[in-house]
Tab-separated table of C-alpha atoms in Angstrom:
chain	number	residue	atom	x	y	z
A	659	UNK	CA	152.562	148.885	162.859
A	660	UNK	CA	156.478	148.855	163.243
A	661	UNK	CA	158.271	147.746	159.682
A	662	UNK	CA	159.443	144.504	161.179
A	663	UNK	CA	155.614	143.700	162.557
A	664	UNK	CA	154.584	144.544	159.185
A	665	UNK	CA	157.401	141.890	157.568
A	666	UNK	CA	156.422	139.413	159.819
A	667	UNK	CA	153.244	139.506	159.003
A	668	UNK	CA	153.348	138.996	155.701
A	669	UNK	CA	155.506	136.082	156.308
A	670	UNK	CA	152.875	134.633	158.740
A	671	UNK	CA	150.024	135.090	155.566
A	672	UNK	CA	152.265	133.388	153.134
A	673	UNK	CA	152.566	130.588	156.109
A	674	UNK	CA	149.017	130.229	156.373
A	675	UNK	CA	148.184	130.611	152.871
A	676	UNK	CA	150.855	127.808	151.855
A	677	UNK	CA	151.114	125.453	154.992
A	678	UNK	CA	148.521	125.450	157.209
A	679	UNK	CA	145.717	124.111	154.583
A	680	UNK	CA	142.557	126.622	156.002
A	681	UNK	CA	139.921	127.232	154.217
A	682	UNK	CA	139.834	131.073	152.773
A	683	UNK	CA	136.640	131.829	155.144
A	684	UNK	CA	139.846	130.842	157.858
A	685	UNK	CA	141.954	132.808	156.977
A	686	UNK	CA	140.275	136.031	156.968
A	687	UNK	CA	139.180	135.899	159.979
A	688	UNK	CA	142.849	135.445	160.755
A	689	UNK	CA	144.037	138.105	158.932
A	690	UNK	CA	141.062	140.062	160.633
A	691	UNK	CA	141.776	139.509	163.926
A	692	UNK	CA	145.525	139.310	163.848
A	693	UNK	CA	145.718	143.014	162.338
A	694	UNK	CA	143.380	144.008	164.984
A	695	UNK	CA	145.587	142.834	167.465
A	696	UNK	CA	148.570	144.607	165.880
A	697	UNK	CA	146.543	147.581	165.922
A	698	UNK	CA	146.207	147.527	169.617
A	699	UNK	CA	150.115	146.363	169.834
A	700	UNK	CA	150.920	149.532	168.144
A	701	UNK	CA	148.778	151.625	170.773
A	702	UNK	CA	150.296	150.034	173.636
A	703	UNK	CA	153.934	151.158	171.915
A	704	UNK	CA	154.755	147.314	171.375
A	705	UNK	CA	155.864	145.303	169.166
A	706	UNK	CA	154.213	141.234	168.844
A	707	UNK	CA	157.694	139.551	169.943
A	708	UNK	CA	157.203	142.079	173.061
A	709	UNK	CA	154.081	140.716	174.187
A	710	UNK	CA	153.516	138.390	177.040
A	711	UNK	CA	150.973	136.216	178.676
A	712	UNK	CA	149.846	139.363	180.860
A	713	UNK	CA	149.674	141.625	177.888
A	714	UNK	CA	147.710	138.858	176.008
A	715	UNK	CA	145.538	139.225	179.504
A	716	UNK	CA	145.306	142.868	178.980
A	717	UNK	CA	144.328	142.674	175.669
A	718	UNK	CA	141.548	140.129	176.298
A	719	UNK	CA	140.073	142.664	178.412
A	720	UNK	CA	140.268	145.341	176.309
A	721	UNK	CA	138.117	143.096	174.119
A	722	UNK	CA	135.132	143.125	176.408
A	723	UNK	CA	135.273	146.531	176.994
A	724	UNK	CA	134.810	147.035	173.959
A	725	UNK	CA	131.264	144.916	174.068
A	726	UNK	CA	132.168	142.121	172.015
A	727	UNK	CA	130.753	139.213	172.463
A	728	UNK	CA	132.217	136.455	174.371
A	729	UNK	CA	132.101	134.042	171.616
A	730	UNK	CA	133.956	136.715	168.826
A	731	UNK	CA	136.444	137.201	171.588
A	732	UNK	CA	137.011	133.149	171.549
A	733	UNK	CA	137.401	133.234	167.993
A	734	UNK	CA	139.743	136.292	167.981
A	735	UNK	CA	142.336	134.643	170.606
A	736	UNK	CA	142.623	131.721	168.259
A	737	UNK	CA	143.853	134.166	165.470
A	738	UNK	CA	146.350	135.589	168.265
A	739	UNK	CA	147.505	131.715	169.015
A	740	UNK	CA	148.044	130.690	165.398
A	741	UNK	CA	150.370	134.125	164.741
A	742	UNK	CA	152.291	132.809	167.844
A	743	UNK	CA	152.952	129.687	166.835
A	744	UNK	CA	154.175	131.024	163.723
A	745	UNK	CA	156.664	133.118	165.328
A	746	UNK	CA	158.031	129.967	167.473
A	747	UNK	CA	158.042	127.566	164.862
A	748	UNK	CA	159.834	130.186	162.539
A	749	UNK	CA	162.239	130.944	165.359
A	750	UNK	CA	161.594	134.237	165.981
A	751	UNK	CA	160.536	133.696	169.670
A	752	UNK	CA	161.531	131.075	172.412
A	753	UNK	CA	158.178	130.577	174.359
A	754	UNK	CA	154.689	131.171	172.877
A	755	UNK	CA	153.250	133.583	175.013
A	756	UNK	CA	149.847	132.109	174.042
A	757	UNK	CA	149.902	129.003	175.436
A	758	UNK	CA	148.558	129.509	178.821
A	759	UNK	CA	146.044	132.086	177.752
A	760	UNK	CA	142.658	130.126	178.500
A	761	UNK	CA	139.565	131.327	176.236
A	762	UNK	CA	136.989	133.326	177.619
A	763	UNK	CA	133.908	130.417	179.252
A	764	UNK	CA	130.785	130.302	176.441
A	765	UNK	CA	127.095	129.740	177.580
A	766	UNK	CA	126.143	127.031	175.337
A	767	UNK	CA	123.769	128.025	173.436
A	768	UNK	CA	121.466	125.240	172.045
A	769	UNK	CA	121.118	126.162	168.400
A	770	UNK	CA	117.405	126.548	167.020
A	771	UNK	CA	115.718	123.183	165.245
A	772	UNK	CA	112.800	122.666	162.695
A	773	UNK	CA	110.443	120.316	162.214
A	774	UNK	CA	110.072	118.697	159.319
A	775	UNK	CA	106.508	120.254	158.738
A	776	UNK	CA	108.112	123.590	159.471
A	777	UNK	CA	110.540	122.998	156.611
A	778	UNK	CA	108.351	122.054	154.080
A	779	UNK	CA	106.536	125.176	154.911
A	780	UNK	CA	109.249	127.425	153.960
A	781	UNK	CA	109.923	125.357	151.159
A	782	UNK	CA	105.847	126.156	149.956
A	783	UNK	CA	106.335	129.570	150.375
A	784	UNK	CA	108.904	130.009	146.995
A	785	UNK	CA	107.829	130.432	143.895
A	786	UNK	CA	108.562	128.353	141.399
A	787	UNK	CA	107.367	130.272	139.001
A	788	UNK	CA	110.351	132.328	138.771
A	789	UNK	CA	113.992	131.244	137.817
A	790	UNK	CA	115.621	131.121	141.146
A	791	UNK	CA	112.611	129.173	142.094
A	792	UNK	CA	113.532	125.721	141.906
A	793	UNK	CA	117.035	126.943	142.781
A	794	UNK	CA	116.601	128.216	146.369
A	795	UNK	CA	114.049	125.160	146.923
A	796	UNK	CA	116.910	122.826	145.436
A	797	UNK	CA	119.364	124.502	148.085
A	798	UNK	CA	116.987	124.431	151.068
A	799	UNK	CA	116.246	120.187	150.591
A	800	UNK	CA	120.446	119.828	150.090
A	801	UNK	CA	120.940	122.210	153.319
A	802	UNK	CA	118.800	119.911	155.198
A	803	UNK	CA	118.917	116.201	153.956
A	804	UNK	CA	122.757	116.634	153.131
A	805	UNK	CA	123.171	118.520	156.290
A	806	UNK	CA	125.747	120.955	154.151
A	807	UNK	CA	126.930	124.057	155.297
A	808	UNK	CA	125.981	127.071	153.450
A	809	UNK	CA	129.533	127.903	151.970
A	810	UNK	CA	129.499	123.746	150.854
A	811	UNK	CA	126.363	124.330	149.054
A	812	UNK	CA	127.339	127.228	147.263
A	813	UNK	CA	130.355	125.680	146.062
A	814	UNK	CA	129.146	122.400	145.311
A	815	UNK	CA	130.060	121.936	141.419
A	816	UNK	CA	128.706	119.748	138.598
A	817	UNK	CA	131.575	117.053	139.272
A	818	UNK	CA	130.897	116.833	142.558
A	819	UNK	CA	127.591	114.925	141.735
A	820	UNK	CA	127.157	111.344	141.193
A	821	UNK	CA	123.275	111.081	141.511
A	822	UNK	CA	122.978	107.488	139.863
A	823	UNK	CA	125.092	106.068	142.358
A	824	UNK	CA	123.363	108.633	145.031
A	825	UNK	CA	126.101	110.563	146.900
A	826	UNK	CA	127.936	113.981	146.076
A	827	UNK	CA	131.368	114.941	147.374
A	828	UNK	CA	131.324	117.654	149.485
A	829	UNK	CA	134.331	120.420	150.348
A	830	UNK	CA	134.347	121.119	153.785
A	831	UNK	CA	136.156	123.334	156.051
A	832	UNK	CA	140.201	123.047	154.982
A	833	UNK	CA	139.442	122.275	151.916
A	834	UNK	CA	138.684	118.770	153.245
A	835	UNK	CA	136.538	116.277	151.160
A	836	UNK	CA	133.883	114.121	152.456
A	837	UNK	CA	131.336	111.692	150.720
A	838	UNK	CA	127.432	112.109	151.587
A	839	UNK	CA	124.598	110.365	150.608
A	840	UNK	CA	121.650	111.840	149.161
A	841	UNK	CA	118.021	111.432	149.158
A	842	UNK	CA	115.706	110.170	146.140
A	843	UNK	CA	113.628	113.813	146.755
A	844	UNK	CA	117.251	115.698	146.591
A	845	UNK	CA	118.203	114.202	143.089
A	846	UNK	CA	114.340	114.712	142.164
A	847	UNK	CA	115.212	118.483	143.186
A	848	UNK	CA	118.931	118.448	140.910
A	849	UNK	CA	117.478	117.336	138.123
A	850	UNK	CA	114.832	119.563	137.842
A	851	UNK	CA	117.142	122.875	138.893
A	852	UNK	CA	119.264	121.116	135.954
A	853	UNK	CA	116.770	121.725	133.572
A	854	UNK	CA	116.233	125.814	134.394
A	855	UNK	CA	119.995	125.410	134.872
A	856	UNK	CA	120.399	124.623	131.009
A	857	UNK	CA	118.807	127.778	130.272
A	858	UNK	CA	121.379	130.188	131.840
A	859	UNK	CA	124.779	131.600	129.947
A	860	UNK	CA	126.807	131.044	133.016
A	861	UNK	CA	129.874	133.000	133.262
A	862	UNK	CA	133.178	130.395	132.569
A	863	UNK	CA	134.567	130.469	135.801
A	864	UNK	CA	131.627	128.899	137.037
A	865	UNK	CA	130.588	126.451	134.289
A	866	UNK	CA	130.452	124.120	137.001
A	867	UNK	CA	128.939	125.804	139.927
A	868	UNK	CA	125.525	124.214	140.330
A	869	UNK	CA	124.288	126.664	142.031
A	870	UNK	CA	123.957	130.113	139.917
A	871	UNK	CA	122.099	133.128	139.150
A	872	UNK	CA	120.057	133.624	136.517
A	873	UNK	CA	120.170	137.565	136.294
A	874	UNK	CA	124.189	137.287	137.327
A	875	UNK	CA	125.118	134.224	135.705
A	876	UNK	CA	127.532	133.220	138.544
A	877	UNK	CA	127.807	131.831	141.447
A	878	UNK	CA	125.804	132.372	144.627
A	879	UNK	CA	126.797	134.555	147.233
A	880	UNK	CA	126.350	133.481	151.241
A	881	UNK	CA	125.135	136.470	151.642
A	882	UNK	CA	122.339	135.978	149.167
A	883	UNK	CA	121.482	132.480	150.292
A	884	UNK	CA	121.185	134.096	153.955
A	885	UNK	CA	118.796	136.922	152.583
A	886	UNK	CA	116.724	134.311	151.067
A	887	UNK	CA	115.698	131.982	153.720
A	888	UNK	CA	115.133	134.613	155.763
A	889	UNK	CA	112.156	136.104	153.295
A	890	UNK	CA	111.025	132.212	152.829
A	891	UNK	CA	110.638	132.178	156.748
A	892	UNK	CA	109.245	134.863	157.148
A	893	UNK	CA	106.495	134.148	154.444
A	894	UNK	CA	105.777	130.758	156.022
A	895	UNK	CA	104.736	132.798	158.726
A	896	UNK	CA	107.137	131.052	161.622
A	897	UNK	CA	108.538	132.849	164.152
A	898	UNK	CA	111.716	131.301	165.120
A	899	UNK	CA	115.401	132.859	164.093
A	900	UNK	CA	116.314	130.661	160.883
A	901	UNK	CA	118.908	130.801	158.964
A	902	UNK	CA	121.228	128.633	156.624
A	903	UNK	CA	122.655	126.465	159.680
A	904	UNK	CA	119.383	125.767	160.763
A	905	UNK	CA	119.122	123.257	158.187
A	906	UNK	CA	121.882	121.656	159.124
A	907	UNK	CA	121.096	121.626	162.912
A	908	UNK	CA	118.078	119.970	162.258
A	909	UNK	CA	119.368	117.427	159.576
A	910	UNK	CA	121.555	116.572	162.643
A	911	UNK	CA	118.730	116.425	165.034
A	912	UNK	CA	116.757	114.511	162.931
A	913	UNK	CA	119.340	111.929	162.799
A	914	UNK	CA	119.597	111.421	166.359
A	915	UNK	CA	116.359	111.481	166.813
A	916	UNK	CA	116.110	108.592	164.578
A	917	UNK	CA	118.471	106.378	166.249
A	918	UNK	CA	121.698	107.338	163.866
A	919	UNK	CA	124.812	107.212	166.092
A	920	UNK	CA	127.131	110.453	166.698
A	921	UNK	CA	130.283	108.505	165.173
A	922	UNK	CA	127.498	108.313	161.913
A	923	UNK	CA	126.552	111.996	162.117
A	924	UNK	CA	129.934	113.359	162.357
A	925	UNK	CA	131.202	111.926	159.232
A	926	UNK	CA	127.933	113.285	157.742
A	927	UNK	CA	128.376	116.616	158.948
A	928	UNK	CA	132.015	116.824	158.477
A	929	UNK	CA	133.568	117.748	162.448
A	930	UNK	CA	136.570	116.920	163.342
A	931	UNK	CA	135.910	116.222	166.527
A	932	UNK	CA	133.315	114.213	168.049
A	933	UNK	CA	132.953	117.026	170.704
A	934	UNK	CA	131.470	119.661	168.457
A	935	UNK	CA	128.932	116.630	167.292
A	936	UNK	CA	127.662	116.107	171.243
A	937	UNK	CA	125.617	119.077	171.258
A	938	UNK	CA	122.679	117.320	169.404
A	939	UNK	CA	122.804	114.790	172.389
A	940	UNK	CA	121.363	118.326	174.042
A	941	UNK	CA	118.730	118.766	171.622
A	942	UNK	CA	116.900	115.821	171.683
A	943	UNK	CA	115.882	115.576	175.449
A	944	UNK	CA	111.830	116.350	174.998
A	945	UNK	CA	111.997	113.549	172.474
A	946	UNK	CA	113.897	110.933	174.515
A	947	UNK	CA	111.784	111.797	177.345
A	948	UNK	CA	108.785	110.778	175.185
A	949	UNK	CA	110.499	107.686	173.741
A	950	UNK	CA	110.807	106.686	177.419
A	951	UNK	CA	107.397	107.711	178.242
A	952	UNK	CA	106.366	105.320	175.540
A	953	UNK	CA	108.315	102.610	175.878
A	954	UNK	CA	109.866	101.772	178.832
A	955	UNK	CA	108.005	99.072	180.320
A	956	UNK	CA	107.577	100.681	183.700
A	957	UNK	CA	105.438	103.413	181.712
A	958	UNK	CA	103.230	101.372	179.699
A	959	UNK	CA	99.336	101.329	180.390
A	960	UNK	CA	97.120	98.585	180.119
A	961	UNK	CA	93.624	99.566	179.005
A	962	UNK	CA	92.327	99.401	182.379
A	963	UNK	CA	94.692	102.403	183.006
A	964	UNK	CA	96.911	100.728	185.718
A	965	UNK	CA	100.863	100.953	184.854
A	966	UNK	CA	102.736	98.013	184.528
C-alpha cells in the first residue's frame, strides 16, 4: 500500500467512525473489504485515486475468480463505493469512479421459515436444568416474538426493558433505536432469566447486559448464540438449516400471515426500506393460496359437494 493510500485511509476510518453513524458490525466489513481492495490496487501497481470505472470492472472480476460468492461480492463493492465517496466529498477526486459500477444480479433466495410447533420444539429440547437454560430459551422466544436480530438481542440491556408497560427499546443497525412490543410469554421468560440472572457476579462493563454467561460473567457472544441454536435444532430432531435469523424470518412471516401490514412489520423489524420488508410477500404464497381456497366464495362447497 503506497504511504499516501495508507494516509488516506486512515482518514476515510476516522470519517466513518465519526460521520457516517454505522454500526461497528459496518464498519468492519468496510475496513475488510476496503483493505482488500487496496491489496489488489497495490498488485495492479495503482494507487485508489488511479482507479477507474474499468478497473473497478476488472476488479469485480477478479472477485469471481476467486469463487466468491455473488452476494459477498455485492457486499464488497459497497465498501469500494463508500471509500469513493469519501475521496469526492473530501476533495481528493473529481468524479467517483463508482458510480456507474452496477452490483453483481442476486438469485433471491427465499430465506428458511418455522412453524410455530417447530419452534417450540427447539425450545423443549434445552435444559433448564442448567444455568444457561432459561437463558438461551429466554433468547430464542425474544428472537422470534420480538423479531430481533441476533446482535440486538445480545446487546439488549437492563434499561432497555419496560415490561410493565410491555415494550423494550431495541438498537438496531446504525445505532438506530426502535420501540417493540412484547408478548405476555416473553416477560414470563425475563423475569424468570432475571431470577438465575441475580445469581451471577457479572463483570461491570456489563452490569446491564441481560443477556450473560454464567461461567464468563459477560456478555454473549454471536458466535455463541449461533452455536447454540444450532445444537437445540439439531436435538429437536428437524432438518432444516436454522439459525439466529430464522427467528426473525418467521416472526415476520407469521405476521403476514396473520393479516399485519408490511408498513407494520417494517417498523417491527427495523428496515429502512420497505423493499427489504417485500420478501415475506414471497413467503407466504402456500398460505394465501389456502386462504383463497377457503374463502373465496367461488371455492366454497356446499355439503352436497357442488361449488358455489
Amino acid at each position: 500500500m503506497a504511504h499516501n493510500d495508507h494516509e488516506l485511509y486512515e482518514r476515510y476510518k476516522r470519517y466513518i467512525l465519526l460521520e457516517q453513524g454505522l454500526s461497528e458490525n459496518t464498519r468492519e466489513a468496510y475496513h475488510h473489504d476496503v483493505e482488500r481492495f487496496m491489496e489488489w490496487c497495490s498488485d495492479e501497481g495503482i494507487g485508489i485515486k488511479e482507479v477507474n470505472i474499468s478497473r473497478l470492472h476488472r476488479y469485480t472480476e477478479a472477485l469471481y475468480d476467486m469463487g466468491i460468492a455473488v452476494s459477498s461480492i455485492a457486499r464488497m463493492l459497497c465498501g469500494v463505493r463508500s471509500l469513493y465517496r469519501f475521496l469526492q466529498l473530501d476533495g481528493e477526486i473529481e468524479q467517483d469512479p463508482s458510480e456507474l459500477l452496477e452490483s453483481p444480479r442476486q438469485t433471491r433466495h427465499l430465506p428458511t421459515v418455522l412453524s410455530v410447533e417447530e419452534i417450540d420444539r427447539i425450545k423443549g429440547a434445552i435444559d433448564l436444568s442448567k444455568p444457561d437454560g432459561q437463558r438461551d430459551h429466554c433468547i430464542i422466544e425474544l428472537l422470534y416474538s420480538c423479531g430481533l436480530r441476533v446482535s440486538e438481542a445480545c446487546t439488549l440491556r437492563l434499561s432497555d426493558l419496560f415490561l410493565t408497560e410491555g415494550f423494550i427499546r431495541v438498537i438496531g443497525k446504525g445505532d438506530k433505536q426502535r420501540i417493540v412490543p412484547i408478548s405476555e410469554a416473553a416477560i414470563r421468560e425475563i423475569h424468570w432469566w432475571l431470577d438465575v440472572r441475580a445469581q451471577i457476579d457479572v463483570v461491570p462493563e456489563d452490569e446491564d447486559i441481560l443477556f450473560v454467561s454464567a461461567t464468563r460473567r459477560k456478555r454473549l457472544t454471536r458466535v455463541l448464540v449461533f452455536m447454540k441454536i444450532k445444537q437445540y435444532t439439531k436435538d429437536a430432531g428437524i432438518e432444516k438449516e436454522v439459525s439466529p435469523h430464522t427467528f426473525r424470518h418467521s416472526f415476520a412471516t407469521h405476521l403476514l400471515e396473520g393479516g399485519a401490514s408490511l408498513r407494520a412489520i417494517q417498523a417491527m423489524l427495523g428496515h429502512e426500506k420497505i423493499s427489504t420488508t417485500e420478501i415475506y410477500t414471497h413467503l407466504d404464497r402456500r398460505f394465501l393460496r389456502q386462504q383463497v381456497l377457503e374463502h373465496f366464495p367461488r371455492n366454497r362447497k356446499y355439503p352436497d359437494g357442488i361449488t358455489e
